[in-house]
Amino acid sequence: MSEKQDIAKQKAAAAAKAKAVALARKQAKEEGTENPEGETDLAKQKAAAAAKAKAAALARKQAKEEGTENREGETDLTKQKAAAAAKAKAAALARKQAKEEGTENPEGETDLAKQKAAAAAKAKAAALARKQAKEEGTENPEGETDLAKQKAAAAAKAKAAALARKQAKEEGMEKPEGEVDVAKQKAAAAAKAKAAALARKQAKEEGMEKPEGEVDVAKQKAAAAAKAKAAALARKESRDNGDDLVTAKAKAIAAAKAKAAALARKESRDNGDNLETAKAKAIAAAKAKAAAVAKARTAVKESKEVITPDDLSPNQSKLDQIVHAIERHVGQEALIDHYINRLSKDVPTLVANPDTYFSIAKFLRYDEQLNFSYLSELHGTDFESHMEIYVHLHSFNMNQSVALKVKLDRDSPVIPSLAPLWPGANWPECEAYDLLGINFQEHPDLKRILLGDDWKGYPLRKDYQPYDVEV
């Protein structure tokens, strides 16, 4: 019957292939010749092809002797089964030889080997089908031939996929679909990284340099990024420290220049450029970018939208009330500036003139409606360009705090004392005198409270140099 003939053909093909493989191994051992990997694959393919051809010839001979002629559909099925069996045997033989020789291919090479084996099996199956069709004198029309080829290819693909799944299960390497995709992506990323590293290494070895235009563009981008970060930091520090916009811009430009110079030195070492040339290019690019950023910032500032009611601080009304009272009782020019400090819990902040500092403080202390009777903090700060006194007051009547600031000349920082208004200002003013050298006029007992009377200099000043370096 047809099934028994198929089994007989498969057994005959397997036996012939096994004999051919055994003979090939025996000859290789006797001759002591070790083929390279590519020649070994070719030898295996040739041996498999020879075994297939012998099995097919034996099957045809048996079929002719028994006088059993299968129909066209059964013939196709028989061909597909024979091709699948041959492919499975070839794959099993390849795995066995690989284990014996101790050669374990990486995952990428294994996939390539599977694809090659599948392609070789397809080609062999198609060649066998054409040969059998010619021998039996059956020539299919062009459409049927294409259909037969497609069927054979589909069967070969299905068999190869099933074989791959079976092997993965046997080896315990069955991954979910998501993990397989992740593994593929990781492998591709690793391959890209290796290729990039190799390219960089080759470029260094060969002394390859980028065109001047590309180098300039890269430098400009790096300088622009560094400058943008420096400008953002400068704006933040200027808000915190009370610096003006010009000072902040100068600091940002200096930081950008320093970063650009460092980058230029690094690139000059890598590319072999002249250091002065690289510095000049980087500084020029930084200046151009700084000018562009300054223009853009000015344009944005000029076109700044009006603050909507939703953006107003909840303490804005309190600030307006305090400012109005000061201007009415002390004078229109008493305050230099006033604002809501968003970085300090929206506290209303008043910036006084040194001449009106004490008058404003006295008004805040004794006005019946305001009555800022509690001084919670007083300290001084050295901003290098000037000194600054910061006073934090609280009114229990209004349940509101307010900050009073005044800027002083750094060379001769002199300001009236608030100790007559708030006795709690006594020691904080002594501390500011001790560490910063700020002189508070009409203080009841201004003295050093942390350092000795013979101490040289003021340690919290930015330019302080210790008199005794061992201290």
XYZ file of C-alpha atoms in Angstrom:
471
model
C 0.000 0.000 0.000
C 1.008 3.659 -0.383
C 1.763 4.130 3.336
C 3.993 1.062 3.487
C 5.845 2.280 0.370
C 6.398 5.672 2.000
C 7.797 4.040 5.107
C 10.034 1.809 3.024
C 11.305 4.824 1.076
C 12.023 6.785 4.239
C 13.848 3.864 5.812
C 15.871 3.348 2.650
C 16.724 7.059 2.478
C 17.735 7.135 6.143
C 19.901 4.049 5.793
C 21.581 5.390 2.654
C 22.229 8.759 4.288
C 23.600 7.177 7.440
C 25.929 5.017 5.393
C 27.105 8.009 3.352
C 27.747 10.054 6.502
C 29.585 7.189 8.216
C 31.690 6.655 5.115
C 32.504 10.371 4.942
C 33.562 10.489 8.597
C 35.654 7.353 8.195
C 37.450 8.770 5.165
C 38.060 12.074 6.957
C 39.566 10.318 9.968
C 41.781 8.065 7.817
C 43.087 10.930 5.766
C 43.524 13.154 8.878
C 42.259 16.133 6.937
C 40.346 18.779 8.861
C 38.246 20.925 6.514
C 37.476 24.550 7.317
C 33.978 25.310 8.477
C 32.777 26.371 5.004
C 34.188 23.250 3.289
C 32.715 21.033 6.033
C 29.237 22.489 5.362
C 29.689 21.891 1.617
C 30.796 18.313 2.242
C 27.761 17.722 4.437
C 25.444 19.144 1.781
C 27.041 16.980 -0.909
C 26.769 13.867 1.265
C 23.123 14.666 2.031
C 22.418 15.249 -1.668
C 24.066 11.971 -2.628
C 22.117 10.116 0.045
C 18.883 11.717 -1.160
C 19.596 10.821 -4.770
C 20.342 7.204 -3.847
C 17.204 6.960 -1.741
C 15.086 8.430 -4.547
C 16.588 6.069 -7.129
C 15.983 3.090 -4.841
C 12.400 4.193 -4.233
C 11.724 4.600 -7.961
C 13.248 1.192 -8.659
C 11.046 -0.465 -6.043
C 7.995 1.346 -7.347
C 8.672 0.202 -10.925
C 9.267 -3.385 -9.818
C 6.015 -3.539 -7.873
C 4.165 -1.829 -10.745
C 2.427 0.555 -8.430
C 2.022 4.026 -9.870
C 0.723 6.682 -7.518
C -1.611 9.410 -8.598
C -0.332 12.964 -9.033
C -1.571 14.143 -5.617
C -0.010 11.173 -3.814
C 3.253 11.720 -5.732
C 3.424 15.318 -4.462
C 2.735 14.148 -0.923
C 5.413 11.471 -1.217
C 7.900 14.052 -2.501
C 7.119 16.405 0.355
C 7.475 13.621 2.942
C 10.764 12.469 1.426
C 12.092 16.042 1.382
C 10.988 16.635 4.987
C 12.526 13.369 6.155
C 15.776 14.185 4.357
C 15.839 17.657 5.902
C 15.158 16.327 9.399
C 17.891 13.723 9.037
C 20.344 16.312 7.751
C 19.540 18.630 10.667
C 19.895 15.811 13.192
C 23.207 14.784 11.638
C 24.464 18.377 11.746
C 23.556 18.707 15.445
C 25.206 15.391 16.271
C 28.411 16.334 14.475
C 28.443 19.743 16.115
C 28.181 18.146 19.561
C 30.918 15.610 18.751
C 33.270 18.295 17.490
C 32.476 20.559 20.492
C 31.631 23.492 18.254
C 28.758 25.548 19.584
C 27.747 28.380 17.262
C 26.509 31.700 18.666
C 22.824 32.466 18.363
C 23.260 34.576 15.207
C 25.371 31.911 13.472
C 22.845 29.210 14.495
C 20.017 31.183 12.866
C 22.145 31.639 9.742
C 22.936 27.917 9.687
C 19.214 27.103 9.978
C 18.387 29.449 7.109
C 21.109 27.931 4.966
C 19.928 24.400 5.778
C 16.317 25.348 4.947
C 17.387 26.946 1.655
C 19.500 23.928 0.737
C 16.632 21.555 1.588
C 14.250 23.634 -0.551
C 16.623 23.596 -3.485
C 17.181 19.854 -3.134
C 13.429 19.163 -2.906
C 12.758 21.265 -6.013
C 15.571 19.564 -7.954
C 14.321 16.119 -6.908
C 10.770 17.013 -7.939
C 11.915 18.226 -11.354
C 14.062 15.124 -11.865
C 11.246 12.732 -10.938
C 8.805 14.606 -13.174
C 11.183 14.294 -16.124
C 11.828 10.579 -15.525
C 8.109 9.771 -15.227
C 7.403 11.808 -18.365
C 4.838 13.924 -16.651
C 5.243 17.591 -17.539
C 2.884 19.869 -15.640
C 1.572 23.093 -17.230
C 3.273 26.282 -16.074
C 0.549 27.163 -13.559
C 0.574 23.718 -11.960
C 4.374 23.748 -11.811
C 4.310 27.044 -9.912
C 1.685 25.675 -7.570
C 3.776 22.580 -6.938
C 6.806 24.734 -6.221
C 4.829 26.876 -3.778
C 3.500 23.786 -2.028
C 6.988 22.292 -1.782
C 8.389 25.577 -0.444
C 5.564 25.903 2.095
C 6.037 22.339 3.271
C 9.796 22.850 3.591
C 9.243 26.057 5.618
C 6.734 24.356 7.893
C 9.075 21.437 8.480
C 12.016 23.742 9.185
C 9.926 25.762 11.686
C 8.706 22.605 13.412
C 12.247 21.288 13.594
C 13.493 24.568 15.058
C 10.739 24.551 17.712
C 11.505 20.933 18.576
C 15.197 21.684 18.955
C 14.461 24.708 21.124
C 12.259 22.626 23.411
C 14.867 19.878 23.672
C 17.591 22.387 24.558
C 15.323 24.278 26.986
C 15.545 27.433 24.882
C 11.860 28.143 24.272
C 11.297 31.870 24.864
C 7.974 33.783 24.763
C 7.405 35.909 21.710
C 8.029 39.151 23.558
C 11.337 37.909 24.964
C 12.388 36.708 21.516
C 11.735 40.188 20.096
C 13.639 41.785 22.980
C 16.516 39.379 22.443
C 16.592 40.246 18.741
C 16.579 43.966 19.507
C 19.365 43.539 22.061
C 21.409 41.526 19.588
C 20.891 44.186 16.910
C 21.808 46.980 19.346
C 24.928 45.100 20.447
C 25.912 44.565 16.827
C 25.424 48.278 16.096
C 27.461 49.286 19.146
C 30.268 46.926 18.148
C 30.224 48.262 14.603
C 30.342 51.861 15.862
C 33.187 51.082 18.260
C 35.094 49.333 15.488
C 34.530 52.277 13.162
C 35.837 54.718 15.779
C 38.845 52.526 16.433
C 39.620 52.272 12.725
C 39.193 56.017 12.317
C 41.708 56.669 15.103
C 44.159 54.126 13.717
C 43.943 55.476 10.203
C 44.164 59.084 11.433
C 40.877 59.945 9.789
C 39.640 63.466 10.549
C 36.209 64.923 10.019
C 35.774 67.728 7.494
C 36.236 71.139 9.034
C 32.571 72.055 8.513
C 31.284 69.084 10.508
C 33.759 69.744 13.323
C 32.653 73.377 13.517
C 28.969 72.410 13.627
C 29.620 69.912 16.436
C 31.576 72.519 18.396
C 28.855 75.117 17.936
C 26.154 72.724 19.113
C 28.162 71.768 22.197
C 28.927 75.417 22.976
C 25.280 76.398 22.531
C 24.080 73.638 24.862
C 26.653 74.591 27.501
C 25.732 78.246 27.187
C 22.013 77.570 27.494
C 22.551 75.609 30.702
C 24.817 78.305 32.097
C 22.275 81.011 31.250
C 19.461 79.104 32.990
C 21.631 78.641 36.075
C 22.633 82.295 36.043
C 19.003 83.413 35.871
C 18.140 81.217 38.829
C 21.097 82.488 40.872
C 20.335 86.084 39.955
C 16.789 85.700 41.298
C 18.094 84.107 44.504
C 20.991 86.519 45.038
C 19.456 89.734 43.735
C 21.994 90.178 40.910
C 21.034 92.341 37.973
C 20.580 90.953 34.446
C 23.914 92.310 33.169
C 25.875 90.527 35.903
C 23.987 87.281 35.273
C 24.702 87.500 31.538
C 28.384 88.116 32.176
C 28.601 85.087 34.466
C 26.758 82.912 31.952
C 29.043 83.986 29.098
C 32.146 83.327 31.215
C 30.902 79.836 32.134
C 30.056 79.097 28.503
C 33.514 80.237 27.406
C 35.161 78.011 29.976
C 33.166 74.984 28.881
C 33.806 75.723 25.224
C 37.538 76.033 25.893
C 37.583 72.697 27.715
C 35.714 71.067 24.845
C 38.111 72.623 22.341
C 41.104 71.263 24.217
C 39.608 67.802 24.275
C 38.756 67.821 20.574
C 42.134 69.247 19.644
C 43.802 66.332 21.405
C 41.534 63.842 19.616
C 41.757 65.408 16.157
C 45.288 66.822 16.259
C 44.088 70.391 15.676
C 46.035 73.437 16.825
C 44.873 74.411 20.319
C 44.719 78.153 19.635
C 42.664 77.577 16.473
C 40.215 75.329 18.317
C 39.874 77.865 21.172
C 39.262 80.716 18.758
C 36.558 78.780 16.932
C 34.833 77.701 20.145
C 34.926 81.219 21.641
C 33.599 82.763 18.427
C 30.752 80.271 18.307
C 29.975 80.866 21.998
C 29.885 84.649 21.498
C 27.577 84.357 18.496
C 25.226 82.081 20.370
C 25.272 84.299 23.449
C 24.321 87.317 21.355
C 21.475 85.399 19.749
C 20.199 84.192 23.124
C 20.410 87.713 24.582
C 18.409 89.147 21.668
C 15.779 86.451 21.977
C 15.509 86.962 25.752
C 15.157 90.724 25.304
C 12.411 90.234 22.741
C 10.561 87.857 25.036
C 10.915 90.253 27.964
C 9.591 93.172 25.924
C 6.608 91.153 24.716
C 5.866 89.715 28.155
C 2.153 89.209 28.705
C 0.225 90.888 31.520
C -0.076 88.666 34.607
C -3.567 87.249 34.847
C -5.473 87.152 38.160
C -4.895 83.396 38.352
C -1.100 83.980 38.425
C -1.220 86.496 41.269
C 0.157 85.503 44.658
C -2.303 85.239 47.551
C -0.077 87.770 49.365
C -0.184 90.336 46.551
C -2.982 92.313 48.183
C -1.018 92.442 51.463
C 2.073 93.665 49.637
C 0.063 96.396 47.886
C -1.402 97.490 51.214
C 2.034 97.718 52.893
C 3.653 99.545 49.952
C 0.798 102.048 49.764
C 1.083 102.779 53.492
C 4.876 103.280 53.283
C 4.655 105.600 50.282
C 1.953 107.654 52.010
C 3.743 108.057 55.332
C 7.467 107.766 54.497
C 7.657 108.993 50.895
C 7.249 107.952 47.271
C 11.002 107.350 46.850
C 11.412 105.427 50.087
C 11.406 102.008 48.342
C 13.702 101.008 45.492
C 11.697 97.878 44.683
C 9.047 95.553 46.052
C 7.975 92.060 44.914
C 6.635 88.665 45.932
C 9.450 86.195 46.606
C 8.146 83.010 44.954
C 11.117 81.024 46.238
C 10.382 81.873 49.885
C 6.707 81.015 50.429
C 5.503 84.115 48.523
C 6.720 86.450 51.252
C 6.227 90.175 50.388
C 9.698 91.697 50.016
C 10.619 95.382 50.328
C 13.931 96.814 49.059
C 14.738 100.080 50.877
C 17.170 102.910 50.246
C 19.994 103.047 52.811
C 18.776 106.561 53.729
C 15.172 105.447 54.342
C 15.953 101.998 55.808
C 15.499 102.983 59.442
C 12.436 105.157 58.734
C 10.661 102.289 56.950
C 11.562 99.867 59.746
C 10.239 102.306 62.373
C 6.971 102.756 60.460
C 6.493 98.984 60.140
C 7.157 98.587 63.879
C 4.859 101.277 65.262
C 2.045 101.679 62.744
C -1.191 100.626 64.465
C -2.571 98.733 61.467
C 0.657 97.052 60.418
C 2.394 96.574 63.812
C 5.276 94.252 62.780
C 6.287 93.743 66.418
C 8.345 90.561 66.013
C 11.803 90.388 64.367
C 12.479 86.705 63.587
C 15.702 87.026 61.600
C 18.479 89.417 60.587
C 21.600 88.466 58.649
C 24.104 89.907 56.199
C 25.483 88.563 52.887
C 28.502 89.415 50.753
C 27.614 89.459 47.015
C 31.130 90.640 46.070
C 29.644 93.626 44.221
C 27.817 94.829 47.363
C 26.714 93.857 50.874
C 23.119 93.164 51.789
C 21.106 93.147 55.042
C 17.997 90.932 55.203
C 15.416 91.432 57.970
C 12.395 89.155 58.448
C 9.448 90.657 60.382
C 6.045 89.338 61.461
C 2.761 91.087 62.348
C 0.388 89.253 64.641
C -2.361 91.780 63.874
C -2.238 90.982 60.138
C -1.000 87.400 60.616
C 1.524 88.263 57.912
C 5.297 88.221 57.429
C 7.379 90.686 55.429
C 11.040 90.880 54.388
C 12.997 94.151 54.443
C 16.251 94.345 52.438
C 18.884 97.017 51.928
C 22.003 97.048 49.725
C 25.220 98.532 51.133
C 28.521 99.721 49.730
C 30.992 96.871 50.143
C 33.976 99.113 50.875
C 32.212 100.968 53.695
C 29.132 99.039 54.823
C 27.405 101.322 57.334
C 23.714 101.204 58.273
C 21.600 102.333 61.290
C 20.997 99.686 63.945
C 17.494 98.229 64.479
C 18.227 97.299 68.088
C 16.380 100.415 69.417
C 13.231 99.179 67.589
C 13.586 95.422 68.183
C 15.919 94.386 71.015
C 16.139 90.970 69.327
C 18.311 92.578 66.615
C 21.180 93.068 69.101
C 23.105 89.835 68.677
C 22.310 89.224 64.973
C 23.827 92.657 64.208
C 26.876 91.811 66.337
C 27.276 88.585 64.352
C 27.071 90.467 61.023
C 29.685 92.900 62.326
C 31.930 90.068 63.559
C 31.882 87.984 60.341
C 31.261 90.574 57.599
C 32.475 93.850 59.038
C 29.138 95.703 58.681
C 29.000 98.691 61.023
C 25.613 99.291 62.706
C 25.330 102.887 63.885
C 23.773 103.626 67.286
C 24.019 99.977 68.322
C 24.074 99.777 72.154
C 27.061 97.397 72.353
C 28.515 96.464 68.947
C 31.296 93.899 69.448
C 32.671 90.622 68.230
C 30.803 87.704 69.769
C 32.358 84.714 67.932
C 35.952 85.780 67.251
C 38.497 87.539 69.425
C 39.011 91.283 69.344
C 42.467 90.781 67.802
C 41.163 88.646 64.910
C 42.291 89.922 61.520
C 39.662 90.184 58.770
C 36.060 88.998 58.355
C 35.697 85.269 57.541
C 32.359 85.442 55.660
C 33.649 87.913 53.086
C 34.301 86.302 49.696
C 37.836 87.736 49.508
C 38.826 86.717 53.043
C 42.445 85.570 53.456
C 43.403 84.037 56.825
C 46.009 86.065 58.676
C 47.419 82.873 60.213
C 47.309 80.063 57.622
C 47.649 77.423 60.353
C 44.351 78.428 61.946
